XYZ file of C-alpha atoms in Angstrom:
373
model
C 25.971 0.070 -29.285
C 22.260 -0.545 -30.026
C 21.441 -0.055 -26.351
C 23.371 3.220 -26.345
C 21.464 4.578 -29.318
C 18.140 3.587 -27.752
C 19.092 5.591 -24.680
C 20.240 8.626 -26.630
C 17.431 8.864 -29.203
C 15.047 10.703 -26.794
C 17.857 13.167 -26.045
C 18.564 14.156 -29.661
C 15.651 16.611 -30.044
C 15.492 17.525 -26.338
C 16.147 20.988 -24.953
C 19.899 21.618 -24.931
C 21.950 23.581 -22.449
C 25.487 23.439 -21.113
C 24.152 24.381 -17.682
C 24.027 21.536 -15.201
C 20.340 21.659 -14.235
C 18.827 19.105 -11.861
C 15.076 18.823 -11.285
C 13.769 16.419 -8.615
C 10.163 15.275 -9.008
C 8.393 13.146 -6.388
C 4.899 11.689 -6.836
C 1.997 10.616 -4.587
C 2.125 13.136 -1.723
C -1.256 13.693 -0.076
C -2.653 10.362 -1.256
C -3.539 7.507 1.052
C -2.232 4.035 0.323
C -1.937 1.550 3.187
C -3.783 2.738 6.275
C -1.584 1.373 9.071
C 0.627 -1.454 10.307
C -2.478 -3.053 11.778
C -4.188 -2.959 8.365
C -1.193 -4.767 6.853
C -1.441 -7.536 9.452
C -5.197 -7.943 9.011
C -4.865 -8.240 5.243
C -1.948 -10.652 5.501
C -4.036 -12.879 7.766
C -6.765 -12.885 5.111
C -4.249 -14.178 2.590
C -3.589 -11.043 0.574
C -0.009 -10.946 -0.756
C 0.927 -7.568 0.713
C 4.590 -8.523 0.553
C 4.376 -8.730 -3.258
C 4.158 -4.956 -3.596
C 6.676 -2.639 -1.876
C 4.105 0.153 -1.998
C 1.531 -1.893 -0.077
C 4.102 -2.624 2.607
C 5.675 0.821 2.872
C 3.594 3.620 1.368
C 1.157 5.579 3.512
C 0.074 9.129 4.187
C 3.121 11.189 5.135
C 3.636 12.031 8.820
C 5.199 15.008 10.532
C 8.454 13.081 10.989
C 8.587 12.036 7.355
C 8.386 15.566 6.017
C 10.726 16.846 8.734
C 13.298 14.261 7.668
C 13.058 15.236 4.032
C 13.307 18.963 4.781
C 16.322 18.309 6.996
C 18.124 16.575 4.132
C 17.326 19.360 1.676
C 18.500 21.994 4.167
C 21.808 20.181 4.687
C 23.037 20.369 1.079
C 24.502 23.364 -0.801
C 25.934 23.818 -4.273
C 28.896 26.063 -5.137
C 26.913 29.294 -4.635
C 25.034 28.114 -1.555
C 21.800 27.052 -3.259
C 19.836 24.242 -1.617
C 18.196 21.413 -3.602
C 14.656 22.004 -4.816
C 12.122 19.216 -4.483
C 8.941 19.206 -6.587
C 6.187 17.542 -4.549
C 3.511 16.158 -6.870
C 0.378 16.348 -4.803
C -2.962 14.546 -4.729
C -5.734 16.887 -3.588
C -8.434 14.440 -2.385
C -9.131 10.901 -1.207
C -12.302 8.786 -0.982
C -14.727 9.463 1.850
C -15.227 5.805 2.769
C -18.005 6.421 5.265
C -20.265 8.318 2.870
C -19.544 5.920 0.006
C -20.560 2.972 2.190
C -23.691 4.793 3.347
C -24.678 5.168 -0.317
C -24.335 1.386 -0.736
C -21.542 2.043 -3.239
C -23.865 3.885 -5.619
C -22.251 7.312 -5.262
C -18.710 8.603 -4.916
C -17.697 11.193 -2.331
C -14.309 12.591 -1.479
C -12.623 14.588 1.231
C -9.766 16.963 0.557
C -6.248 15.867 1.430
C -6.100 18.780 3.851
C -9.143 17.359 5.644
C -7.762 13.804 5.340
C -4.814 14.692 7.532
C -7.190 15.419 10.415
C -8.305 11.782 10.318
C -4.784 10.332 10.592
C -2.380 10.366 13.539
C 0.981 12.173 13.496
C -0.059 14.699 10.862
C -1.033 17.742 12.908
C 2.025 19.799 11.850
C 2.169 18.733 8.212
C 0.621 21.873 6.751
C 2.973 24.068 8.763
C 5.951 22.018 7.592
C 4.804 22.188 3.991
C 4.465 25.958 4.236
C 7.885 26.298 5.851
C 9.463 24.319 3.011
C 7.674 26.410 0.415
C 8.752 29.629 2.124
C 12.357 28.411 2.262
C 12.270 27.585 -1.458
C 13.167 23.917 -1.075
C 9.811 22.271 -1.828
C 7.006 23.228 -4.180
C 3.730 21.337 -4.632
C 2.498 20.644 -8.142
C -0.635 18.847 -9.302
C -0.700 15.044 -9.516
C -4.486 14.668 -9.654
C -7.605 14.851 -7.566
C -7.399 11.204 -6.442
C -4.794 8.596 -7.339
C -7.792 6.375 -8.037
C -9.915 5.398 -11.017
C -13.196 6.362 -9.389
C -15.578 4.814 -11.917
C -13.881 1.434 -12.169
C -13.483 1.259 -8.394
C -17.170 1.906 -7.724
C -18.175 -0.688 -10.298
C -15.913 -3.229 -8.566
C -17.388 -2.382 -5.175
C -20.949 -2.716 -6.506
C -20.040 -6.168 -7.810
C -18.675 -7.064 -4.362
C -15.184 -7.977 -5.532
C -13.701 -9.502 -2.353
C -10.297 -7.823 -2.649
C -11.895 -4.376 -2.938
C -14.240 -4.978 -0.011
C -11.369 -6.242 2.128
C -9.343 -3.130 1.342
C -12.393 -0.913 1.848
C -12.825 -2.275 5.373
C -9.350 -0.899 6.115
C -10.129 2.439 4.426
C -7.892 1.538 1.502
C -8.502 1.190 -2.212
C -5.240 -0.207 -3.571
C -4.382 -3.818 -2.896
C -2.367 -6.477 -4.708
C -4.561 -9.301 -5.929
C -4.148 -12.498 -7.912
C -6.230 -11.440 -10.893
C -4.617 -8.551 -12.769
C -7.099 -9.091 -15.611
C -9.772 -7.398 -13.489
C -7.412 -5.418 -11.308
C -5.008 -3.718 -13.688
C -2.890 -0.984 -12.070
C -4.627 -1.607 -8.731
C -7.205 1.067 -9.648
C -4.480 3.714 -9.411
C -4.866 4.780 -13.080
C -7.040 7.788 -12.296
C -7.444 9.131 -15.841
C -7.972 5.911 -17.768
C -11.442 5.282 -19.238
C -13.586 2.866 -21.225
C -16.435 5.008 -22.607
C -17.045 8.488 -24.012
C -18.989 9.550 -20.912
C -16.232 8.215 -18.672
C -13.675 10.204 -20.670
C -15.681 13.392 -20.162
C -15.939 12.621 -16.452
C -12.147 12.444 -16.195
C -11.898 16.001 -17.508
C -14.361 17.163 -14.847
C -12.386 15.335 -12.163
C -9.039 16.817 -13.138
C -10.511 20.317 -13.427
C -11.943 19.913 -9.950
C -8.562 18.700 -8.747
C -6.879 21.826 -10.122
C -9.342 24.020 -8.243
C -8.806 22.056 -5.012
C -5.063 22.541 -5.482
C -5.571 26.294 -5.814
C -7.776 26.326 -2.721
C -5.163 24.557 -0.610
C -1.954 26.194 -1.843
C -3.207 29.624 -3.002
C -1.759 29.236 -6.497
C -2.574 27.202 -9.575
C -0.147 24.462 -10.509
C 1.798 25.187 -13.686
C 2.816 21.552 -14.196
C 1.092 18.195 -13.932
C 2.060 14.541 -13.776
C -0.622 11.986 -14.657
C -1.122 8.980 -12.358
C 0.393 5.883 -14.000
C 1.443 8.153 -16.936
C -1.996 7.682 -18.522
C -3.783 10.694 -20.004
C -5.166 12.014 -23.283
C -5.487 15.213 -25.334
C -8.735 16.224 -23.642
C -7.017 16.150 -20.258
C -4.371 18.463 -21.673
C -7.084 20.821 -22.901
C -8.896 20.781 -19.549
C -5.680 21.521 -17.687
C -4.733 24.246 -20.136
C -7.834 26.102 -19.002
C -6.554 25.805 -15.422
C -3.143 27.263 -16.192
C -1.103 24.070 -16.606
C 1.724 24.763 -19.051
C 3.997 21.761 -18.517
C 3.522 17.994 -18.368
C 5.947 15.950 -16.325
C 6.265 12.621 -18.079
C 8.229 9.552 -18.941
C 9.351 9.341 -22.551
C 6.217 7.278 -23.258
C 2.673 8.536 -22.653
C -0.130 5.980 -22.520
C -3.083 7.501 -24.378
C -6.297 5.513 -23.695
C -8.289 4.041 -26.551
C -12.067 3.748 -26.369
C -11.969 0.004 -25.860
C -12.370 -2.202 -22.827
C -9.272 -4.015 -21.690
C -6.674 -1.345 -20.983
C -5.504 -0.584 -24.493
C -3.364 2.437 -25.254
C -1.715 4.409 -27.984
C 1.906 5.033 -27.092
C 3.054 8.596 -27.652
C 6.737 9.487 -27.367
C 7.917 12.739 -25.809
C 11.141 14.648 -25.228
C 11.986 17.532 -22.923
C 10.963 20.830 -24.457
C 8.513 19.323 -26.939
C 5.400 21.445 -27.426
C 1.855 20.240 -28.100
C -0.776 22.015 -30.202
C -2.000 23.930 -27.155
C 1.424 25.409 -26.471
C 2.106 23.185 -23.464
C 5.510 21.538 -23.120
C 6.693 18.140 -21.886
C 9.418 17.581 -19.302
C 10.717 14.006 -19.603
C 12.240 12.158 -16.684
C 15.643 10.645 -17.387
C 16.953 9.614 -13.946
C 15.411 7.586 -11.126
C 15.874 7.028 -7.391
C 13.599 4.219 -6.138
C 15.312 2.301 -3.290
C 12.047 0.918 -1.858
C 11.061 -0.669 -5.160
C 14.564 -1.945 -5.953
C 16.276 -2.616 -2.608
C 18.847 -4.976 -4.110
C 20.315 -2.397 -6.488
C 22.586 0.553 -5.782
C 20.063 3.287 -6.503
C 22.500 6.086 -5.664
C 25.037 4.884 -8.213
C 22.379 4.258 -10.847
C 20.888 7.729 -10.391
C 24.316 9.369 -10.558
C 25.093 7.534 -13.780
C 21.795 8.676 -15.296
C 22.368 12.274 -14.206
C 25.866 12.129 -15.678
C 24.449 10.734 -18.932
C 22.025 13.662 -19.207
C 24.676 16.260 -18.436
C 27.124 14.760 -20.939
C 24.422 15.128 -23.579
C 23.756 18.751 -22.611
C 20.225 18.277 -21.352
C 18.733 18.835 -17.882
C 18.615 15.865 -15.535
C 15.070 15.238 -14.313
C 15.136 12.811 -11.400
C 12.000 10.833 -10.589
C 11.336 9.478 -7.122
C 8.222 8.561 -5.145
C 6.937 9.420 -1.703
C 7.225 5.781 -0.646
C 11.021 6.137 -0.438
C 10.723 8.678 2.400
C 7.844 7.259 4.465
C 8.147 5.577 7.865
C 4.530 5.210 9.010
C 4.611 1.491 8.230
C 8.360 0.913 8.427
C 10.876 3.253 10.037
C 13.713 1.347 8.396
C 12.220 2.158 4.991
C 12.362 5.890 5.707
C 15.845 5.670 7.220
C 17.184 3.817 4.194
C 15.535 6.152 1.695
C 16.715 9.352 3.367
C 20.230 8.019 3.865
C 20.568 7.160 0.187
C 18.999 10.443 -0.888
C 21.454 12.380 1.272
C 24.363 10.528 -0.270
C 22.988 11.099 -3.757
C 22.744 14.870 -3.241
C 26.200 15.032 -1.653
C 27.666 13.214 -4.628
C 25.857 15.541 -7.041
C 27.290 18.730 -5.541
C 30.720 17.078 -5.237
C 30.847 16.009 -8.888
C 29.073 19.066 -10.282
C 29.508 21.928 -7.783
C 28.020 24.295 -10.374
C 24.780 22.284 -10.487
C 21.599 24.378 -10.566
C 18.523 23.084 -8.755
C 15.133 23.930 -10.257
C 11.504 23.082 -9.665
C 9.635 21.491 -12.578
C 7.772 24.656 -13.520
C 11.004 26.696 -13.339
C 12.612 24.438 -15.914
C 9.504 24.753 -18.055
C 9.653 28.541 -17.814
C 13.332 28.515 -18.739
C 12.662 26.448 -21.853
C 9.609 28.506 -22.799
C 11.336 31.861 -22.384
C 14.452 30.721 -24.231
C 12.365 29.548 -27.153
């Protein structure tokens, strides 16, 4: 009974509707992670525990085949009125320019856009066309996830101090790598908007504003929603994004608001779907999850269906969280096959159990809530 109430408390004040609305949100698209199969083998030989993190073993820049597979699944499913699923792609707009950073002797940070990044990777020559086809067909929609999925300042400091794990990753044109010492390597430097000082905090606002402009440059529209890397952000980030047209924050029920102290300390802020901040922006809280790569031993389809059912029974939209890693085969074809197979089954079960289900992008749900209120 206590567990039940803990699950339902975030739903009590949430936006209510008898409509069966399903939003699918997927993070990390456009970001690099592990460079290649060869990079995995080199790092394993050096003793790095790549196998300890499913992202290190499986996540990499999406390929033509990966996006084709995802689009094929989305095109194969219909609800009662013939609507296809909608898939919100949360997109990273830039990645480190390793060559220029090394030439500066790790004293300066440079980036290249994700659009330009694709030209430096194999099997990506048709990605932009595929993205545009999916957008045109109304089955995918990019939204902003950040400029980099990287804490630039902390990463540069680590490189300047010649931390061996960072240098080893850098040699493979990577920045995220599991290491033995989480005390100095918290979140694998993926927490892009975390900070330790006032100047660093201000820099994060500049970075995210730049990221919003890069997003506009690539997709020809400003993103109306945003999801913070590692769910870490503060009020000043919200203000900076408000000026760039962001009206909705994708989130877990807990936001980690940095404190101005060293050591990764946070104020926990609780959110619910439909909640509005003092700038008029609203939060959209994830309440279902499909993560077969991270939890291969569990039945992720059944778990996701149960969570969707729980949301619908409590008259609130189901917001399903998933990550790019579940659909990527650059490092492991079996990973992509497994993820797409389960995702297909999940969507088939959804339209079978709730044929009246309505698929929405994140910003569409936000607009619905905003206009209703």
